[in-house]
PDB file of C-alpha atoms in Angstrom:
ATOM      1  CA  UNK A   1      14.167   1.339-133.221  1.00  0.00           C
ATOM      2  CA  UNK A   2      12.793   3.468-136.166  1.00  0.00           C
ATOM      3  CA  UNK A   3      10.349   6.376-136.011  1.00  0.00           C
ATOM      4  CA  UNK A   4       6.824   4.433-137.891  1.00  0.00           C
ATOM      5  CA  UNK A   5       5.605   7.626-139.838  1.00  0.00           C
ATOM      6  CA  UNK A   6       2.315   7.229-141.685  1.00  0.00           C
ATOM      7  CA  UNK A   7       1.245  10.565-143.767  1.00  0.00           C
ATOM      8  CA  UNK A   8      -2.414  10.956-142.584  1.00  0.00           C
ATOM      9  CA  UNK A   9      -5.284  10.172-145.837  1.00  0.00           C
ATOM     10  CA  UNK A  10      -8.848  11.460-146.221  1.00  0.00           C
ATOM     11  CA  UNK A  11      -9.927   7.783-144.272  1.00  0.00           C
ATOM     12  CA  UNK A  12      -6.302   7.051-142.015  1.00  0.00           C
ATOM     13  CA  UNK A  13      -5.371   8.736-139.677  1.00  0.00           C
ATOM     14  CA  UNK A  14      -1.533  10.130-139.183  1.00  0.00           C
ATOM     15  CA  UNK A  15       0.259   7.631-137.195  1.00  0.00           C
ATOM     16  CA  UNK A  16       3.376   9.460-135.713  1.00  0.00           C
ATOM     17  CA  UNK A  17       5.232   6.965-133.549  1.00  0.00           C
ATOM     18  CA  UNK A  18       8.588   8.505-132.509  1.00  0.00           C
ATOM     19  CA  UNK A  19      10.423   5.934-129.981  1.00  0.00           C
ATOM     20  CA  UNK A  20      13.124   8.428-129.099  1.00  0.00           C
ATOM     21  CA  UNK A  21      10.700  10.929-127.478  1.00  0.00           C
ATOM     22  CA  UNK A  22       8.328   7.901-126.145  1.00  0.00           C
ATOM     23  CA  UNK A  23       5.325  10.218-127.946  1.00  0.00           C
ATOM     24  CA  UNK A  24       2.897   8.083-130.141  1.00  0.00           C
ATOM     25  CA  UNK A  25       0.603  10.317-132.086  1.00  0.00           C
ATOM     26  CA  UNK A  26      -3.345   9.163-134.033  1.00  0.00           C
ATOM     27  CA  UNK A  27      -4.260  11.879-135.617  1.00  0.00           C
ATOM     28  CA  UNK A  28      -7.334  12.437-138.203  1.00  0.00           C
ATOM     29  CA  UNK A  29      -9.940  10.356-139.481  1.00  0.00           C
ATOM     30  CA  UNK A  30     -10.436   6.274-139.285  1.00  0.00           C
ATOM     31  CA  UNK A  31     -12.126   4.574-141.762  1.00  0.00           C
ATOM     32  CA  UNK A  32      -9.680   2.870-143.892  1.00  0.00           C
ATOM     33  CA  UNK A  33     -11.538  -0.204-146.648  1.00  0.00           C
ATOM     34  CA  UNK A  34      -9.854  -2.488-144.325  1.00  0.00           C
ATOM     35  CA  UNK A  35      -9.147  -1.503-140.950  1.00  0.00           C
ATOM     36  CA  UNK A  36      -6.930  -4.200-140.106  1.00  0.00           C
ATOM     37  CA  UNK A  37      -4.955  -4.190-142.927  1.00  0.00           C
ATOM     38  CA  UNK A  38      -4.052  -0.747-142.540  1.00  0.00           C
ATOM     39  CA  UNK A  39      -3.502  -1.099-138.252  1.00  0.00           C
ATOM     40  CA  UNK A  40      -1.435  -4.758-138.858  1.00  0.00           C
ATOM     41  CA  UNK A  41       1.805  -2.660-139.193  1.00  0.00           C
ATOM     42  CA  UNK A  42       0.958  -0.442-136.093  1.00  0.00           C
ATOM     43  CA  UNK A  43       0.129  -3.196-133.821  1.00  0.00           C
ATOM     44  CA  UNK A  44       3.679  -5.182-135.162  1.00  0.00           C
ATOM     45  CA  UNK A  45       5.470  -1.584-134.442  1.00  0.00           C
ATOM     46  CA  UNK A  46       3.642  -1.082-130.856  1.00  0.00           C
ATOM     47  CA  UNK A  47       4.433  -4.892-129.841  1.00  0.00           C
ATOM     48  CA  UNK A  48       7.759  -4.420-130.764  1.00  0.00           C
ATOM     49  CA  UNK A  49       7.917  -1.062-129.461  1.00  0.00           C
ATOM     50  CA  UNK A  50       6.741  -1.928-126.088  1.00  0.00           C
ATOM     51  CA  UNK A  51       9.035  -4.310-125.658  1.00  0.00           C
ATOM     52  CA  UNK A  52      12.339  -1.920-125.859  1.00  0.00           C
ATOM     53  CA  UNK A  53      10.452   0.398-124.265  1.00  0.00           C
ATOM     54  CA  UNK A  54      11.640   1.281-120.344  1.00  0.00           C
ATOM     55  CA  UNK A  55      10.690   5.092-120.076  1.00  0.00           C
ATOM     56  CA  UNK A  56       6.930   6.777-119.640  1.00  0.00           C
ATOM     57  CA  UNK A  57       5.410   7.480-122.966  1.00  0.00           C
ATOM     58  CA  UNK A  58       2.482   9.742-124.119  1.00  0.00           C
ATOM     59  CA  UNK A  59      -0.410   9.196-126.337  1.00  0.00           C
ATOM     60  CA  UNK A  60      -1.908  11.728-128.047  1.00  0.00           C
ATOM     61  CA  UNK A  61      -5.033  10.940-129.932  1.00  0.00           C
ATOM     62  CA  UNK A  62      -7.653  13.387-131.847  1.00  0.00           C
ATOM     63  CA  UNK A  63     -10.148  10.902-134.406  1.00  0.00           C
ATOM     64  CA  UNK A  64     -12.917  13.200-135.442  1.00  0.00           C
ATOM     65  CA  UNK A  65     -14.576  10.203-136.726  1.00  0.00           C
ATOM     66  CA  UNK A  66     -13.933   6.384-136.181  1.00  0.00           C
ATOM     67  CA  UNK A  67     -16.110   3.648-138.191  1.00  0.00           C
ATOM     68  CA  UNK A  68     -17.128   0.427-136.209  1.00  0.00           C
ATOM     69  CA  UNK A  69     -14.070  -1.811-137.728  1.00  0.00           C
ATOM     70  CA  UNK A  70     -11.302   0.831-136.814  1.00  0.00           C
ATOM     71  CA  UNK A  71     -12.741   1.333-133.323  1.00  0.00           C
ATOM     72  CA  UNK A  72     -12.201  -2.601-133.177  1.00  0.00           C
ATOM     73  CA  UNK A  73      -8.731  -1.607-134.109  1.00  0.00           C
ATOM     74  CA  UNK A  74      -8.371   0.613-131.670  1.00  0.00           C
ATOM     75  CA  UNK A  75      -9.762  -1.111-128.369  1.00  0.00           C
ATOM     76  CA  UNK A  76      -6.992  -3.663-129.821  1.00  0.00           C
ATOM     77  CA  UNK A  77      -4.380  -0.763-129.610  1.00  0.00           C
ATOM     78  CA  UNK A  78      -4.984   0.564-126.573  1.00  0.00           C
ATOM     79  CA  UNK A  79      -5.741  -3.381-124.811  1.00  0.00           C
ATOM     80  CA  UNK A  80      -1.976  -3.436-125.968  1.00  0.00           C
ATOM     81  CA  UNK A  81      -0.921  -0.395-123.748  1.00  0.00           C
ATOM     82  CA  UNK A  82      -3.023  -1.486-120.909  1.00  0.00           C
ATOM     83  CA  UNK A  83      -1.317  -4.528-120.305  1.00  0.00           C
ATOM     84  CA  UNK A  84       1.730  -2.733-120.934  1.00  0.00           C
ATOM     85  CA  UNK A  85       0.492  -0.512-117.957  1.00  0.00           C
ATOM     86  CA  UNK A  86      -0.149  -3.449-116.293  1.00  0.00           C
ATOM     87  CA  UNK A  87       3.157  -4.878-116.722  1.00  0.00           C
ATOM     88  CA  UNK A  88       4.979  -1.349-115.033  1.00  0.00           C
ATOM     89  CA  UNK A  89       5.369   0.632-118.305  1.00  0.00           C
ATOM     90  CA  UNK A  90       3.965   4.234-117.516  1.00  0.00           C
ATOM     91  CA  UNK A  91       1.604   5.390-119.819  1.00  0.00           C
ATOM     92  CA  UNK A  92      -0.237   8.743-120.236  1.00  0.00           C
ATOM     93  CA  UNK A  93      -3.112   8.983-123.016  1.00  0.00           C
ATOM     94  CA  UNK A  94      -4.437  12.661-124.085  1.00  0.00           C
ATOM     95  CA  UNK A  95      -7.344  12.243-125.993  1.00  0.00           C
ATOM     96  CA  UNK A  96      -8.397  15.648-128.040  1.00  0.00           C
ATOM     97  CA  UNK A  97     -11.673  16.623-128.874  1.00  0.00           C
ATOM     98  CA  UNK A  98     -13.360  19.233-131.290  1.00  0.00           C
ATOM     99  CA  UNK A  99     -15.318  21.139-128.595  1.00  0.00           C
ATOM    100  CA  UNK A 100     -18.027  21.669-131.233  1.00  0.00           C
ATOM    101  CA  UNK A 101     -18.425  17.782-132.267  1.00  0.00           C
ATOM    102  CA  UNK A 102     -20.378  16.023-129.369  1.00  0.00           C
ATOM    103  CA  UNK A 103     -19.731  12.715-130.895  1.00  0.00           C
ATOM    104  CA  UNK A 104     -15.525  13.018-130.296  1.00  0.00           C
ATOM    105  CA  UNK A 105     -16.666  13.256-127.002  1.00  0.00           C
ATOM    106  CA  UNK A 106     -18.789  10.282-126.253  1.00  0.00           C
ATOM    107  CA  UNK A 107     -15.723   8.565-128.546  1.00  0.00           C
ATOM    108  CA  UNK A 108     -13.203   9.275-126.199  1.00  0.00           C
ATOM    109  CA  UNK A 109     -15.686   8.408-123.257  1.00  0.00           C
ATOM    110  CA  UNK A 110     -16.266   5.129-124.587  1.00  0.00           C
ATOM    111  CA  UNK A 111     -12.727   4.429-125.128  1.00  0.00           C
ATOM    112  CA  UNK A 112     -11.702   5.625-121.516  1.00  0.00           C
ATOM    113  CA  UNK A 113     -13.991   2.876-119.918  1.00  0.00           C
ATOM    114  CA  UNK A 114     -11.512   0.137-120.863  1.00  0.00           C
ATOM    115  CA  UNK A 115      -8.204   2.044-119.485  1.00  0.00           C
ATOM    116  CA  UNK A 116      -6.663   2.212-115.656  1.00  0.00           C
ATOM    117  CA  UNK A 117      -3.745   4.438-117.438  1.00  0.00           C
ATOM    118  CA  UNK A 118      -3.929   8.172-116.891  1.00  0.00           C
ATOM    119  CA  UNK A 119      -6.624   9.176-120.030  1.00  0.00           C
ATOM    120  CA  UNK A 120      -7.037  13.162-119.916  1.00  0.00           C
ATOM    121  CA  UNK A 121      -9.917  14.122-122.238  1.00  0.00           C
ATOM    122  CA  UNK A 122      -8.944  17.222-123.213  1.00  0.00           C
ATOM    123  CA  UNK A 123     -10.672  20.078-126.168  1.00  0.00           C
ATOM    124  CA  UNK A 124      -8.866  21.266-128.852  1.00  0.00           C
ATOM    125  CA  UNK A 125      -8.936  24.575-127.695  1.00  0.00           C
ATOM    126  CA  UNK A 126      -6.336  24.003-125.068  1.00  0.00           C
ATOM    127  CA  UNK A 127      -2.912  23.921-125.881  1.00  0.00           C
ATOM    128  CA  UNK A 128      -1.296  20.200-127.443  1.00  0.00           C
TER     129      UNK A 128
END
């Protein structure tokens, strides 16, 4: 399976998705003009992904800001690796936060609710 690279723009985040090292990476900002246009090709990639998949895998997250249509996007995402989890696959998220932005915080939180999967929220002062 290929490595799904996406360079990270002012409103997208950098999707680094390398199947080899089981480590998917979100990194940036999320507020593409169309949020599901731009996350179609991730959730094709993670679907097919999760199917070849057999070893843990990591998630490692930092989205200093998230509008209301990619967080839609996201809850999709991550319902994917929850039923993964559900299904055996072992499945460690790290979400990052700017220590100094209170709102990556309550993000994160909010996200967390949703998951049974180890989610470590964890600042971006420690060590990635």
């Amino acid at each position: 399976m290929e490595k799904l690279y996406i360079e990270q723009t002012k409103g997208t985040p950098k999707i680094d998705f390398d199947p080899d090292a089981n480590i998917l990476v979100l990194w940036g900002q999320s507020y593409p003009e169309n949020s599901f246009n731009f996350y179609e090709p991730i959730f094709n990639w993670v679907d097919c992904y999760l199917v070849e998949c057999n070893a843990a895998m990591r998630i490692k997250v930092n989205l200093s800001y998230v509008n209301t249509s990619s967080s839609k996007c996201i809850l999709m995402l991550l319902d994917k690796f929850e039923k993964a989890h559900q299904n055996g696959t072992s499945i460690t998220l790290d979400w990052y936060y700017d220590i100094e932005n209170e709102s990556e915080l309550e993000c994160a939180e909010e996200f967390e609710e949703d998951i049974t999967f180890p989610f470590n929220i964890i600042p971006l002062s420690q060590e990635i």
